Amino acid sequence: MPNPTAAMLVIGDEILSGRTRDANMHHLAGRLTEHGIDLKEVRVVADDPRAIQEAVKALAGAYDHLFTSGGIGPTHDDITAENVAAAFGLPIGVRDDARAILEAHYEKQGLEINEARLRMARVPEGATLIDNPVSGAPGFTLENVHVMAGVPKIFEAMVEGLLPTLTGGQPVVSQTLRVERGEGDIAGPLGALAERYDALSFGSYPFIVNGRFGVNVVIRGQDEAEVTRAMQDLEKAFPA
Amino acid sequence: MPNPTAAMLVIGDEILSGRTRDANMHHLAGRLTEHGIDLKEVRVVADDPRAIQEAVKALAGAYDHLFTSGGIGPTHDDITAENVAAAFGLPIGVRDDARAILEAHYEKQGLEINEARLRMARVPEGATLIDNPVSGAPGFTLENVHVMAGVPKIFEAMVEGLLPTLTGGQPVVSQTLRVERGEGDIAGPLGALAERYDALSFGSYPFIVNGRFGVNVVIRGQDEAEVTRAMQDLEKAFPA
Protein backbone atom coordinates (compact mmCIF):
# COMPACT_ATOMS: atom_id res chain seq x y z
CA MET A 1 0.00 0.00 0.00
CA PRO A 2 1.40 3.42 -0.86
CA ASN A 3 2.28 5.73 2.03
CA PRO A 4 -0.05 8.59 2.99
CA THR A 5 0.84 11.84 1.21
CA ALA A 6 1.29 15.30 2.67
CA ALA A 7 1.91 18.93 1.83
CA MET A 8 3.14 21.78 3.99
CA LEU A 9 2.12 25.43 3.94
CA VAL A 10 4.48 27.96 5.52
CA ILE A 11 2.71 31.27 6.19
CA GLY A 12 4.66 34.45 6.76
CA ASP A 13 5.90 37.66 5.14
CA GLU A 14 9.16 37.34 7.08
CA ILE A 15 10.20 34.24 5.13
CA LEU A 16 9.44 35.83 1.75
CA SER A 17 11.27 39.06 2.58
CA GLY A 18 14.40 37.14 3.53
CA ARG A 19 14.31 38.41 7.10
CA THR A 20 13.85 34.95 8.60
CA ARG A 21 15.23 31.66 7.33
CA ASP A 22 12.54 29.01 7.66
CA ALA A 23 13.56 26.00 9.75
CA ASN A 24 10.24 24.18 10.02
CA MET A 25 10.15 22.75 6.50
CA HIS A 26 13.40 20.85 6.96
CA HIS A 27 12.33 19.61 10.39
CA LEU A 28 8.91 18.41 9.24
CA ALA A 29 10.34 16.78 6.10
CA GLY A 30 12.68 14.63 8.17
CA ARG A 31 10.07 13.65 10.77
CA LEU A 32 7.47 12.74 8.12
CA THR A 33 9.99 10.57 6.26
CA GLU A 34 10.73 8.71 9.51
CA HIS A 35 7.01 8.29 10.12
CA GLY A 36 6.25 6.91 6.63
CA ILE A 37 4.30 9.91 5.33
CA ASP A 38 5.48 11.20 1.94
CA LEU A 39 5.90 14.98 1.78
CA LYS A 40 5.06 15.87 -1.84
CA GLU A 41 4.90 19.65 -1.94
CA VAL A 42 5.62 22.75 0.14
CA ARG A 43 4.30 26.24 -0.42
CA VAL A 44 5.28 29.49 1.27
CA VAL A 45 2.75 32.33 1.11
CA ALA A 46 2.42 35.80 2.63
CA ASP A 47 0.16 36.92 5.50
CA ASP A 48 -2.60 37.45 2.95
CA PRO A 49 -6.15 36.08 3.33
CA ARG A 50 -6.66 35.13 -0.31
CA ALA A 51 -3.22 33.52 -0.65
CA ILE A 52 -3.75 31.45 2.49
CA GLN A 53 -7.27 30.32 1.57
CA GLU A 54 -6.33 29.35 -1.99
CA ALA A 55 -3.29 27.37 -0.86
CA VAL A 56 -5.26 25.57 1.87
CA LYS A 57 -8.00 24.58 -0.60
CA ALA A 58 -5.53 23.38 -3.23
CA LEU A 59 -3.24 21.43 -0.90
CA ALA A 60 -5.86 19.97 1.46
CA GLY A 61 -7.71 18.77 -1.62
CA ALA A 62 -4.70 17.18 -3.29
CA TYR A 63 -3.00 15.35 -0.41
CA ASP A 64 -3.94 13.19 2.60
CA HIS A 65 -2.56 15.73 5.07
CA LEU A 66 -1.70 19.43 5.09
CA PHE A 67 0.57 20.80 7.80
CA THR A 68 0.72 24.58 8.27
CA SER A 69 3.29 26.67 10.13
CA GLY A 70 2.97 30.26 11.28
CA GLY A 71 0.39 32.97 11.88
CA ILE A 72 -1.43 31.70 14.98
CA GLY A 73 -0.15 34.20 17.57
CA PRO A 74 -1.99 37.12 19.22
CA THR A 75 -1.01 40.01 16.92
CA HIS A 76 -2.77 41.71 14.01
CA ASP A 77 -0.66 39.83 11.43
CA ASP A 78 -1.69 36.40 12.79
CA ILE A 79 -4.51 35.49 10.43
CA THR A 80 -4.04 31.78 9.77
CA ALA A 81 -6.83 30.37 11.96
CA GLU A 82 -9.67 32.43 10.46
CA ASN A 83 -8.46 31.80 6.91
CA VAL A 84 -8.21 28.05 7.37
CA ALA A 85 -11.77 28.17 8.73
CA ALA A 86 -12.85 30.29 5.75
CA ALA A 87 -11.23 27.84 3.31
CA PHE A 88 -13.65 25.19 4.63
CA GLY A 89 -16.56 27.65 4.89
CA LEU A 90 -16.71 27.13 8.66
CA PRO A 91 -17.25 29.67 11.48
CA ILE A 92 -14.55 30.37 14.06
CA GLY A 93 -14.89 31.60 17.64
CA VAL A 94 -13.35 31.45 21.10
CA ARG A 95 -13.87 27.95 22.48
CA ASP A 96 -14.11 27.16 26.18
CA ASP A 97 -11.54 24.36 26.24
CA ALA A 98 -8.93 26.44 24.40
CA ARG A 99 -9.68 29.41 26.65
CA ALA A 100 -9.25 27.26 29.78
CA ILE A 101 -5.83 26.06 28.53
CA LEU A 102 -4.69 29.64 27.95
CA GLU A 103 -6.03 30.89 31.30
CA ALA A 104 -4.22 28.11 33.16
CA HIS A 105 -1.00 28.83 31.27
CA TYR A 106 -1.01 32.57 31.93
CA GLU A 107 -2.15 32.19 35.54
CA LYS A 108 0.99 30.15 36.28
CA GLN A 109 3.06 33.07 35.03
CA GLY A 110 1.03 35.66 36.90
CA LEU A 111 -0.19 37.14 33.61
CA GLU A 112 -3.68 38.15 32.63
CA ILE A 113 -5.48 36.85 29.56
CA ASN A 114 -6.24 40.01 27.60
CA GLU A 115 -8.16 40.52 24.37
CA ALA A 116 -5.10 39.86 22.18
CA ARG A 117 -4.26 36.59 23.93
CA LEU A 118 -7.90 35.52 23.70
CA ARG A 119 -7.49 35.54 19.90
CA MET A 120 -5.40 32.41 20.37
CA ALA A 121 -8.41 30.58 21.83
CA ARG A 122 -10.35 30.94 18.58
CA VAL A 123 -10.89 27.53 17.00
CA PRO A 124 -12.85 26.68 13.84
CA GLU A 125 -16.02 24.66 14.34
CA GLY A 126 -15.30 20.93 14.48
CA ALA A 127 -11.55 21.22 15.01
CA THR A 128 -9.58 19.24 17.59
CA LEU A 129 -6.77 20.91 19.55
CA ILE A 130 -3.04 20.26 19.15
CA ASP A 131 -1.15 20.49 22.42
CA ASN A 132 1.43 23.27 22.92
CA PRO A 133 3.66 22.34 25.86
CA VAL A 134 5.90 25.39 25.26
CA SER A 135 3.66 28.44 25.36
CA GLY A 136 0.12 27.22 26.01
CA ALA A 137 -1.74 28.48 22.93
CA PRO A 138 -2.90 25.35 21.11
CA GLY A 139 -2.79 24.50 17.42
CA PHE A 140 -5.68 22.60 15.85
CA THR A 141 -6.59 19.96 13.31
CA LEU A 142 -9.52 20.82 11.02
CA GLU A 143 -10.47 18.00 8.62
CA ASN A 144 -7.04 16.98 7.19
CA VAL A 145 -5.31 20.30 7.98
CA HIS A 146 -2.97 20.54 10.97
CA VAL A 147 -2.43 24.16 12.00
CA MET A 148 0.73 24.81 14.02
CA ALA A 149 2.89 27.68 15.25
CA GLY A 150 5.80 29.25 13.38
CA VAL A 151 8.30 29.56 16.24
CA PRO A 152 10.49 26.47 15.66
CA LYS A 153 10.54 25.24 19.29
CA ILE A 154 6.74 25.38 19.44
CA PHE A 155 6.29 23.91 15.94
CA GLU A 156 8.56 20.99 16.77
CA ALA A 157 6.78 20.30 20.07
CA MET A 158 3.41 20.33 18.29
CA VAL A 159 4.69 17.93 15.61
CA GLU A 160 5.88 15.51 18.30
CA GLY A 161 2.44 15.54 19.90
CA LEU A 162 0.60 15.21 16.60
CA LEU A 163 2.59 12.56 14.70
CA PRO A 164 1.72 9.56 16.92
CA THR A 165 -1.95 10.25 16.18
CA LEU A 166 -1.42 9.94 12.41
CA THR A 167 -1.24 6.61 10.61
CA GLY A 168 2.16 6.25 9.00
CA GLY A 169 3.24 3.92 6.24
CA GLN A 170 6.47 2.09 5.62
CA PRO A 171 9.39 4.37 6.49
CA VAL A 172 11.70 5.02 3.57
CA VAL A 173 15.27 3.88 4.22
CA SER A 174 18.20 5.48 2.47
CA GLN A 175 21.90 4.80 2.01
CA THR A 176 24.45 7.29 0.72
CA LEU A 177 27.73 6.85 -1.18
CA ARG A 178 30.10 9.78 -1.43
CA VAL A 179 31.91 9.74 -4.79
CA GLU A 180 34.89 12.05 -5.31
CA ARG A 181 34.22 12.58 -9.00
CA GLY A 182 32.27 15.06 -11.08
CA GLU A 183 28.59 14.33 -11.64
CA GLY A 184 29.13 14.17 -15.40
CA ASP A 185 31.61 11.30 -14.94
CA ILE A 186 29.19 9.06 -13.10
CA ALA A 187 25.91 10.00 -14.76
CA GLY A 188 25.94 7.23 -17.41
CA PRO A 189 26.50 4.17 -15.17
CA LEU A 190 24.33 5.70 -12.45
CA GLY A 191 21.40 6.13 -14.83
CA ALA A 192 21.73 2.51 -15.96
CA LEU A 193 21.70 1.29 -12.36
CA ALA A 194 18.65 3.44 -11.55
CA GLU A 195 16.83 1.87 -14.48
CA ARG A 196 17.66 -1.66 -13.28
CA TYR A 197 16.33 -1.04 -9.75
CA ASP A 198 13.10 0.63 -10.73
CA ALA A 199 11.42 0.23 -7.32
CA LEU A 200 14.16 2.38 -5.76
CA SER A 201 14.91 6.06 -6.20
CA PHE A 202 18.46 7.18 -7.01
CA GLY A 203 19.36 10.77 -6.19
CA SER A 204 22.56 12.47 -7.27
CA TYR A 205 23.57 15.51 -5.20
CA PRO A 206 26.68 17.33 -6.35
CA PHE A 207 28.82 19.34 -3.96
CA ILE A 208 31.89 21.56 -4.12
CA VAL A 209 34.46 21.38 -1.32
CA ASN A 210 37.71 23.32 -1.58
CA GLY A 211 37.11 23.83 -5.28
CA ARG A 212 36.74 20.10 -5.96
CA PHE A 213 33.54 18.53 -7.28
CA GLY A 214 31.99 15.43 -5.79
CA VAL A 215 28.62 13.73 -5.60
CA ASN A 216 26.55 12.16 -2.86
CA VAL A 217 24.52 9.38 -4.41
CA VAL A 218 21.49 8.50 -2.29
CA ILE A 219 19.48 5.31 -2.82
CA ARG A 220 16.03 5.30 -1.23
CA GLY A 221 13.34 2.69 -0.95
CA GLN A 222 11.00 0.83 1.40
CA ASP A 223 12.78 -2.56 1.04
CA GLU A 224 15.99 -2.29 3.04
CA ALA A 225 17.53 -5.46 1.60
CA GLU A 226 17.05 -4.21 -1.94
CA VAL A 227 18.55 -0.82 -1.05
CA THR A 228 21.59 -2.67 0.33
CA ARG A 229 21.94 -4.79 -2.84
CA ALA A 230 21.76 -1.67 -5.03
CA MET A 231 24.33 0.08 -2.83
CA GLN A 232 26.73 -2.88 -3.27
CA ASP A 233 26.36 -2.59 -7.06
CA LEU A 234 26.94 1.15 -6.80
CA GLU A 235 30.14 0.67 -4.81
CA LYS A 236 31.39 -1.79 -7.44
CA ALA A 237 30.69 0.75 -10.19
CA PHE A 238 32.49 3.58 -8.36
CA PRO A 239 35.25 2.12 -6.19
CA ALA A 240 36.87 4.57 -3.75
CA MET B 1 4.18 52.12 -9.23
CA PRO B 2 4.06 48.75 -7.50
CA ASN B 3 7.21 46.63 -7.56
CA PRO B 4 7.52 43.68 -9.96
CA THR B 5 6.33 40.41 -8.38
CA ALA B 6 8.07 37.06 -8.31
CA ALA B 7 7.70 33.44 -7.29
CA MET B 8 10.31 30.76 -6.72
CA LEU B 9 10.13 27.06 -7.51
CA VAL B 10 12.56 24.73 -5.72
CA ILE B 11 12.81 21.36 -7.47
CA GLY B 12 14.19 18.33 -5.69
CA ASP B 13 13.26 15.13 -3.84
CA GLU B 14 16.14 15.72 -1.43
CA ILE B 15 14.48 18.79 0.07
CA LEU B 16 11.14 17.02 0.54
CA SER B 17 12.72 13.94 2.12
CA GLY B 18 14.54 16.08 4.67
CA ARG B 19 17.95 14.96 3.45
CA THR B 20 19.00 18.45 2.36
CA ARG B 21 18.07 21.76 3.94
CA ASP B 22 17.33 24.25 1.19
CA ALA B 23 19.44 27.42 1.33
CA ASN B 24 18.50 29.04 -1.98
CA MET B 25 15.07 30.31 -0.94
CA HIS B 26 16.47 32.41 1.88
CA HIS B 27 19.26 33.74 -0.32
CA LEU B 28 16.98 34.68 -3.21
CA ALA B 29 14.40 36.25 -0.88
CA GLY B 30 16.99 38.63 0.54
CA ARG B 31 18.50 39.56 -2.82
CA LEU B 32 15.09 40.20 -4.42
CA THR B 33 14.06 42.45 -1.52
CA GLU B 34 17.25 44.49 -2.00
CA HIS B 35 16.54 44.70 -5.73
CA GLY B 36 12.95 45.89 -5.32
CA ILE B 37 11.25 42.73 -6.60
CA ASP B 38 8.53 41.36 -4.28
CA LEU B 39 8.74 37.61 -3.69
CA LYS B 40 5.12 36.53 -3.24
CA GLU B 41 5.19 32.74 -3.19
CA VAL B 42 7.56 29.78 -3.07
CA ARG B 43 6.80 26.19 -3.97
CA VAL B 44 8.91 23.08 -3.47
CA VAL B 45 8.10 20.08 -5.67
CA ALA B 46 9.63 16.67 -6.34
CA ASP B 47 11.64 15.54 -9.39
CA ASP B 48 8.36 14.73 -11.11
CA PRO B 49 7.44 15.90 -14.64
CA ARG B 50 3.79 16.66 -13.93
CA ALA B 51 4.52 18.47 -10.64
CA ILE B 52 7.19 20.65 -12.30
CA GLN B 53 5.07 21.52 -15.34
CA GLU B 54 1.98 22.38 -13.31
CA ALA B 55 3.93 24.58 -10.91
CA VAL B 56 5.73 26.39 -13.76
CA LYS B 57 2.45 27.09 -15.54
CA ALA B 58 0.72 28.34 -12.39
CA LEU B 59 3.57 30.52 -11.11
CA ALA B 60 4.83 31.93 -14.44
CA GLY B 61 1.24 32.87 -15.20
CA ALA B 62 0.58 34.57 -11.86
CA TYR B 63 3.76 36.62 -11.31
CA ASP B 64 6.13 38.84 -13.29
CA HIS B 65 9.07 36.49 -12.71
CA LEU B 66 9.60 32.86 -11.76
CA PHE B 67 12.99 31.73 -10.46
CA THR B 68 13.70 28.00 -10.33
CA SER B 69 16.42 26.16 -8.43
CA GLY B 70 17.62 22.58 -8.97
CA GLY B 71 17.50 19.74 -11.48
CA ILE B 72 19.73 21.04 -14.29
CA GLY B 73 22.73 18.73 -13.83
CA PRO B 74 23.85 15.79 -15.99
CA THR B 75 22.18 12.86 -14.19
CA HIS B 76 18.95 10.93 -14.80
CA ASP B 77 17.12 12.83 -12.02
CA ASP B 78 17.85 16.23 -13.59
CA ILE B 79 14.63 16.89 -15.49
CA THR B 80 13.96 20.59 -14.98
CA ALA B 81 15.00 21.93 -18.40
CA GLU B 82 12.78 19.64 -20.48
CA ASN B 83 9.80 20.18 -18.20
CA VAL B 84 10.08 23.96 -18.26
CA ALA B 85 10.19 23.69 -22.06
CA ALA B 86 7.16 21.38 -21.99
CA ALA B 87 5.24 23.82 -19.76
CA PHE B 88 5.54 26.36 -22.59
CA GLY B 89 4.96 23.74 -25.32
CA LEU B 90 8.43 24.41 -26.75
CA PRO B 91 11.04 21.96 -28.09
CA ILE B 92 14.41 21.53 -26.37
CA GLY B 93 17.73 20.42 -27.84
CA VAL B 94 21.51 20.81 -27.56
CA ARG B 95 22.42 24.32 -28.66
CA ASP B 96 25.78 25.26 -30.16
CA ASP B 97 26.53 28.22 -27.89
CA ALA B 98 25.79 26.23 -24.73
CA ARG B 99 27.83 23.31 -26.05
CA ALA B 100 30.79 25.60 -26.77
CA ILE B 101 30.69 26.95 -23.20
CA LEU B 102 30.73 23.43 -21.77
CA GLU B 103 33.51 22.23 -24.10
CA ALA B 104 35.71 25.20 -23.15
CA HIS B 105 35.02 24.60 -19.45
CA TYR B 106 35.88 20.89 -19.51
CA GLU B 107 38.86 21.33 -21.80
CA LYS B 108 40.47 23.60 -19.19
CA GLN B 109 40.17 20.77 -16.68
CA GLY B 110 41.40 18.12 -19.12
CA LEU B 111 37.99 16.45 -19.07
CA GLU B 112 35.96 15.18 -21.98
CA ILE B 113 32.41 16.26 -22.74
CA ASN B 114 30.50 12.99 -22.68
CA GLU B 115 26.85 12.23 -23.38
CA ALA B 116 25.78 12.97 -19.80
CA ARG B 117 27.51 16.37 -19.74
CA LEU B 118 26.00 17.21 -23.11
CA ARG B 119 22.57 17.04 -21.45
CA MET B 120 23.52 20.31 -19.78
CA ALA B 121 23.79 22.02 -23.19
CA ARG B 122 20.09 21.41 -23.89
CA VAL B 123 18.22 24.72 -24.04
CA PRO B 124 14.55 25.31 -24.87
CA GLU B 125 13.86 27.15 -28.12
CA GLY B 126 14.01 30.91 -27.66
CA ALA B 127 15.77 30.88 -24.28
CA THR B 128 18.73 33.10 -23.36
CA LEU B 129 21.60 31.67 -21.32
CA ILE B 130 22.44 32.54 -17.70
CA ASP B 131 26.17 32.55 -17.00
CA ASN B 132 27.65 29.96 -14.60
CA PRO B 133 31.11 31.14 -13.54
CA VAL B 134 31.48 28.22 -11.10
CA SER B 135 31.00 25.04 -13.11
CA GLY B 136 30.35 26.06 -16.70
CA ALA B 137 26.93 24.57 -17.39
CA PRO B 138 24.63 27.55 -17.99
CA GLY B 139 21.14 28.24 -16.70
CA PHE B 140 18.59 29.90 -18.95
CA THR B 141 15.75 32.36 -19.09
CA LEU B 142 12.66 31.25 -21.05
CA GLU B 143 9.92 33.90 -21.23
CA ASN B 144 9.66 35.07 -17.60
CA VAL B 145 11.18 31.90 -16.09
CA HIS B 146 14.78 31.92 -14.87
CA VAL B 147 16.14 28.38 -14.54
CA MET B 148 19.12 28.00 -12.22
CA ALA B 149 21.19 25.33 -10.48
CA GLY B 150 20.47 23.85 -7.06
CA VAL B 151 24.03 23.82 -5.65
CA PRO B 152 24.03 27.01 -3.52
CA LYS B 153 27.37 28.39 -4.75
CA ILE B 154 26.26 28.04 -8.36
CA PHE B 155 22.74 29.31 -7.68
CA GLU B 156 24.11 32.41 -5.95
CA ALA B 157 26.57 33.15 -8.76
CA MET B 158 23.77 32.82 -11.34
CA VAL B 159 21.54 35.18 -9.33
CA GLU B 160 24.32 37.78 -9.22
CA GLY B 161 24.67 37.61 -13.00
CA LEU B 162 20.94 37.70 -13.63
CA LEU B 163 19.67 40.38 -11.24
CA PRO B 164 21.27 43.41 -12.93
CA THR B 165 19.39 42.46 -16.12
CA LEU B 166 16.00 42.64 -14.35
CA THR B 167 14.17 45.89 -13.72
CA GLY B 168 13.75 46.37 -10.01
CA GLY B 169 11.38 48.66 -8.17
CA GLN B 170 11.74 50.63 -5.00
CA PRO B 171 13.68 48.56 -2.45
CA VAL B 172 11.75 47.93 0.72
CA VAL B 173 13.48 49.29 3.82
CA SER B 174 12.89 47.81 7.25
CA GLN B 175 13.65 48.70 10.84
CA THR B 176 13.43 46.32 13.79
CA LEU B 177 12.71 46.88 17.48
CA ARG B 178 13.41 44.10 19.95
CA VAL B 179 10.88 44.11 22.76
CA GLU B 180 11.52 41.96 25.83
CA ARG B 181 7.85 41.23 26.47
CA GLY B 182 5.40 38.54 25.45
CA GLU B 183 3.60 39.01 22.15
CA GLY B 184 0.24 39.04 23.91
CA ASP B 185 1.32 42.07 25.96
CA ILE B 186 2.12 44.24 22.97
CA ALA B 187 -0.48 43.05 20.47
CA GLY B 188 -3.13 45.68 21.28
CA PRO B 189 -1.05 48.88 20.93
CA LEU B 190 0.90 47.34 18.03
CA GLY B 191 -2.27 46.62 16.08
CA ALA B 192 -3.46 50.21 16.63
CA LEU B 193 -0.15 51.57 15.34
CA ALA B 194 -0.28 49.29 12.28
CA GLU B 195 -3.75 50.61 11.50
CA ARG B 196 -2.58 54.22 11.73
CA TYR B 197 0.36 53.69 9.32
CA ASP B 198 -1.54 51.79 6.68
CA ALA B 199 1.10 52.21 3.91
CA LEU B 200 3.61 50.30 6.06
CA SER B 201 3.67 46.66 7.07
CA PHE B 202 4.15 45.73 10.74
CA GLY B 203 5.44 42.24 11.47
CA SER B 204 5.59 40.69 14.91
CA TYR B 205 8.08 37.82 15.30
CA PRO B 206 8.14 36.16 18.69
CA PHE B 207 11.21 34.36 20.00
CA ILE B 208 12.20 32.35 23.04
CA VAL B 209 15.68 32.79 24.50
CA ASN B 210 16.64 31.04 27.73
CA GLY B 211 12.99 30.33 28.42
CA ARG B 212 11.98 34.02 28.15
CA PHE B 213 9.61 35.33 25.53
CA GLY B 214 10.32 38.41 23.43
CA VAL B 215 9.25 39.89 20.10
CA ASN B 216 11.06 41.44 17.18
CA VAL B 217 8.75 44.02 15.66
CA VAL B 218 9.68 44.80 12.07
CA ILE B 219 8.33 47.84 10.21
CA ARG B 220 8.68 47.71 6.42
CA GLY B 221 7.90 50.17 3.68
CA GLN B 222 9.19 51.98 0.62
CA ASP B 223 9.25 55.44 2.26
CA GLU B 224 12.22 55.44 4.65
CA ALA B 225 11.17 58.66 6.43
CA GLU B 226 7.76 57.21 7.21
CA VAL B 227 9.31 53.97 8.47
CA THR B 228 11.50 56.07 10.80
CA ARG B 229 8.50 58.05 12.09
CA ALA B 230 6.58 54.85 12.79
CA MET B 231 9.61 53.38 14.56
CA GLN B 232 9.80 56.43 16.84
CA ASP B 233 6.15 55.95 17.77
CA LEU B 234 6.81 52.27 18.39
CA GLU B 235 9.71 53.04 20.71
CA LYS B 236 7.51 55.45 22.67
CA ALA B 237 4.83 52.77 23.02
CA PHE B 238 7.32 50.15 24.24
CA PRO B 239 10.19 51.85 26.06
CA ALA B 240 13.16 49.59 26.85
mmCIF file of C-alpha atoms in Angstrom, chain A residues 14-23 25-26 29-30 33 39-44 74-78 114 116-117 134-135 151 183-185 187 190-191 194 202-206 208 213 216 218 220, chain B residues 14-23 25-26 29-30 33 39-44 74-78 114 116-117 134-135 151 183-185 187 190-191 194 202-206 208 213 216 218 220:
data_model
loop_
_atom_site.group_PDB
_atom_site.id
_atom_site.type_symbol
_atom_site.label_atom_id
_atom_site.label_comp_id
_atom_site.label_asym_id
_atom_site.label_seq_id
_atom_site.Cartn_x
_atom_site.Cartn_y
_atom_site.Cartn_z
ATOM 1 C CA GLU A 14 9.157 37.343 7.076
ATOM 2 C CA ILE A 15 10.196 34.238 5.132
ATOM 3 C CA LEU A 16 9.435 35.827 1.750
ATOM 4 C CA SER A 17 11.271 39.064 2.582
ATOM 5 C CA GLY A 18 14.398 37.137 3.527
ATOM 6 C CA ARG A 19 14.310 38.411 7.098
ATOM 7 C CA THR A 20 13.853 34.948 8.598
ATOM 8 C CA ARG A 21 15.226 31.661 7.328
ATOM 9 C CA ASP A 22 12.542 29.011 7.664
ATOM 10 C CA ALA A 23 13.556 25.997 9.746
ATOM 11 C CA MET A 25 10.154 22.748 6.501
ATOM 12 C CA HIS A 26 13.398 20.851 6.962
ATOM 13 C CA ALA A 29 10.339 16.785 6.103
ATOM 14 C CA GLY A 30 12.679 14.628 8.170
ATOM 15 C CA THR A 33 9.993 10.566 6.261
ATOM 16 C CA LEU A 39 5.897 14.984 1.783
ATOM 17 C CA LYS A 40 5.064 15.866 -1.836
ATOM 18 C CA GLU A 41 4.898 19.652 -1.936
ATOM 19 C CA VAL A 42 5.621 22.747 0.137
ATOM 20 C CA ARG A 43 4.296 26.243 -0.417
ATOM 21 C CA VAL A 44 5.276 29.490 1.265
ATOM 22 C CA PRO A 74 -1.986 37.116 19.223
ATOM 23 C CA THR A 75 -1.009 40.007 16.916
ATOM 24 C CA HIS A 76 -2.773 41.709 14.011
ATOM 25 C CA ASP A 77 -0.661 39.829 11.432
ATOM 26 C CA ASP A 78 -1.686 36.402 12.788
ATOM 27 C CA ASN A 114 -6.245 40.008 27.604
ATOM 28 C CA ALA A 116 -5.103 39.863 22.181
ATOM 29 C CA ARG A 117 -4.260 36.586 23.933
ATOM 30 C CA VAL A 134 5.903 25.387 25.258
ATOM 31 C CA SER A 135 3.658 28.437 25.361
ATOM 32 C CA VAL A 151 8.303 29.561 16.236
ATOM 33 C CA GLU A 183 28.593 14.333 -11.643
ATOM 34 C CA GLY A 184 29.133 14.170 -15.396
ATOM 35 C CA ASP A 185 31.611 11.303 -14.938
ATOM 36 C CA ALA A 187 25.910 9.996 -14.760
ATOM 37 C CA LEU A 190 24.326 5.701 -12.449
ATOM 38 C CA GLY A 191 21.395 6.129 -14.828
ATOM 39 C CA ALA A 194 18.653 3.442 -11.550
ATOM 40 C CA PHE A 202 18.462 7.181 -7.014
ATOM 41 C CA GLY A 203 19.357 10.770 -6.195
ATOM 42 C CA SER A 204 22.561 12.473 -7.274
ATOM 43 C CA TYR A 205 23.573 15.507 -5.197
ATOM 44 C CA PRO A 206 26.677 17.329 -6.350
ATOM 45 C CA ILE A 208 31.891 21.558 -4.124
ATOM 46 C CA PHE A 213 33.541 18.527 -7.280
ATOM 47 C CA ASN A 216 26.547 12.162 -2.856
ATOM 48 C CA VAL A 218 21.491 8.497 -2.292
ATOM 49 C CA ARG A 220 16.027 5.301 -1.234
ATOM 50 C CA GLU B 14 16.143 15.716 -1.434
ATOM 51 C CA ILE B 15 14.481 18.795 0.070
ATOM 52 C CA LEU B 16 11.139 17.025 0.540
ATOM 53 C CA SER B 17 12.716 13.941 2.116
ATOM 54 C CA GLY B 18 14.539 16.082 4.670
ATOM 55 C CA ARG B 19 17.948 14.961 3.448
ATOM 56 C CA THR B 20 19.004 18.449 2.358
ATOM 57 C CA ARG B 21 18.071 21.759 3.944
ATOM 58 C CA ASP B 22 17.329 24.253 1.191
ATOM 59 C CA ALA B 23 19.439 27.419 1.327
ATOM 60 C CA MET B 25 15.067 30.309 -0.940
ATOM 61 C CA HIS B 26 16.467 32.412 1.882
ATOM 62 C CA ALA B 29 14.396 36.254 -0.881
ATOM 63 C CA GLY B 30 16.986 38.633 0.540
ATOM 64 C CA THR B 33 14.059 42.450 -1.524
ATOM 65 C CA LEU B 39 8.737 37.607 -3.690
ATOM 66 C CA LYS B 40 5.119 36.534 -3.235
ATOM 67 C CA GLU B 41 5.186 32.742 -3.195
ATOM 68 C CA VAL B 42 7.560 29.781 -3.072
ATOM 69 C CA ARG B 43 6.801 26.194 -3.965
ATOM 70 C CA VAL B 44 8.912 23.085 -3.466
ATOM 71 C CA PRO B 74 23.848 15.789 -15.993
ATOM 72 C CA THR B 75 22.176 12.861 -14.185
ATOM 73 C CA HIS B 76 18.948 10.932 -14.804
ATOM 74 C CA ASP B 77 17.125 12.832 -12.018
ATOM 75 C CA ASP B 78 17.853 16.231 -13.585
ATOM 76 C CA ASN B 114 30.497 12.991 -22.680
ATOM 77 C CA ALA B 116 25.777 12.972 -19.797
ATOM 78 C CA ARG B 117 27.507 16.368 -19.738
ATOM 79 C CA VAL B 134 31.481 28.220 -11.096
ATOM 80 C CA SER B 135 31.004 25.040 -13.105
ATOM 81 C CA VAL B 151 24.028 23.822 -5.651
ATOM 82 C CA GLU B 183 3.600 39.008 22.153
ATOM 83 C CA GLY B 184 0.240 39.043 23.915
ATOM 84 C CA ASP B 185 1.320 42.074 25.962
ATOM 85 C CA ALA B 187 -0.481 43.053 20.472
ATOM 86 C CA LEU B 190 0.900 47.337 18.026
ATOM 87 C CA GLY B 191 -2.274 46.621 16.076
ATOM 88 C CA ALA B 194 -0.281 49.290 12.283
ATOM 89 C CA PHE B 202 4.154 45.735 10.740
ATOM 90 C CA GLY B 203 5.445 42.242 11.466
ATOM 91 C CA SER B 204 5.589 40.691 14.914
ATOM 92 C CA TYR B 205 8.085 37.824 15.301
ATOM 93 C CA PRO B 206 8.136 36.163 18.690
ATOM 94 C CA ILE B 208 12.197 32.350 23.036
ATOM 95 C CA PHE B 213 9.611 35.334 25.529
ATOM 96 C CA ASN B 216 11.061 41.437 17.175
ATOM 97 C CA VAL B 218 9.682 44.803 12.065
ATOM 98 C CA ARG B 220 8.675 47.706 6.419
#
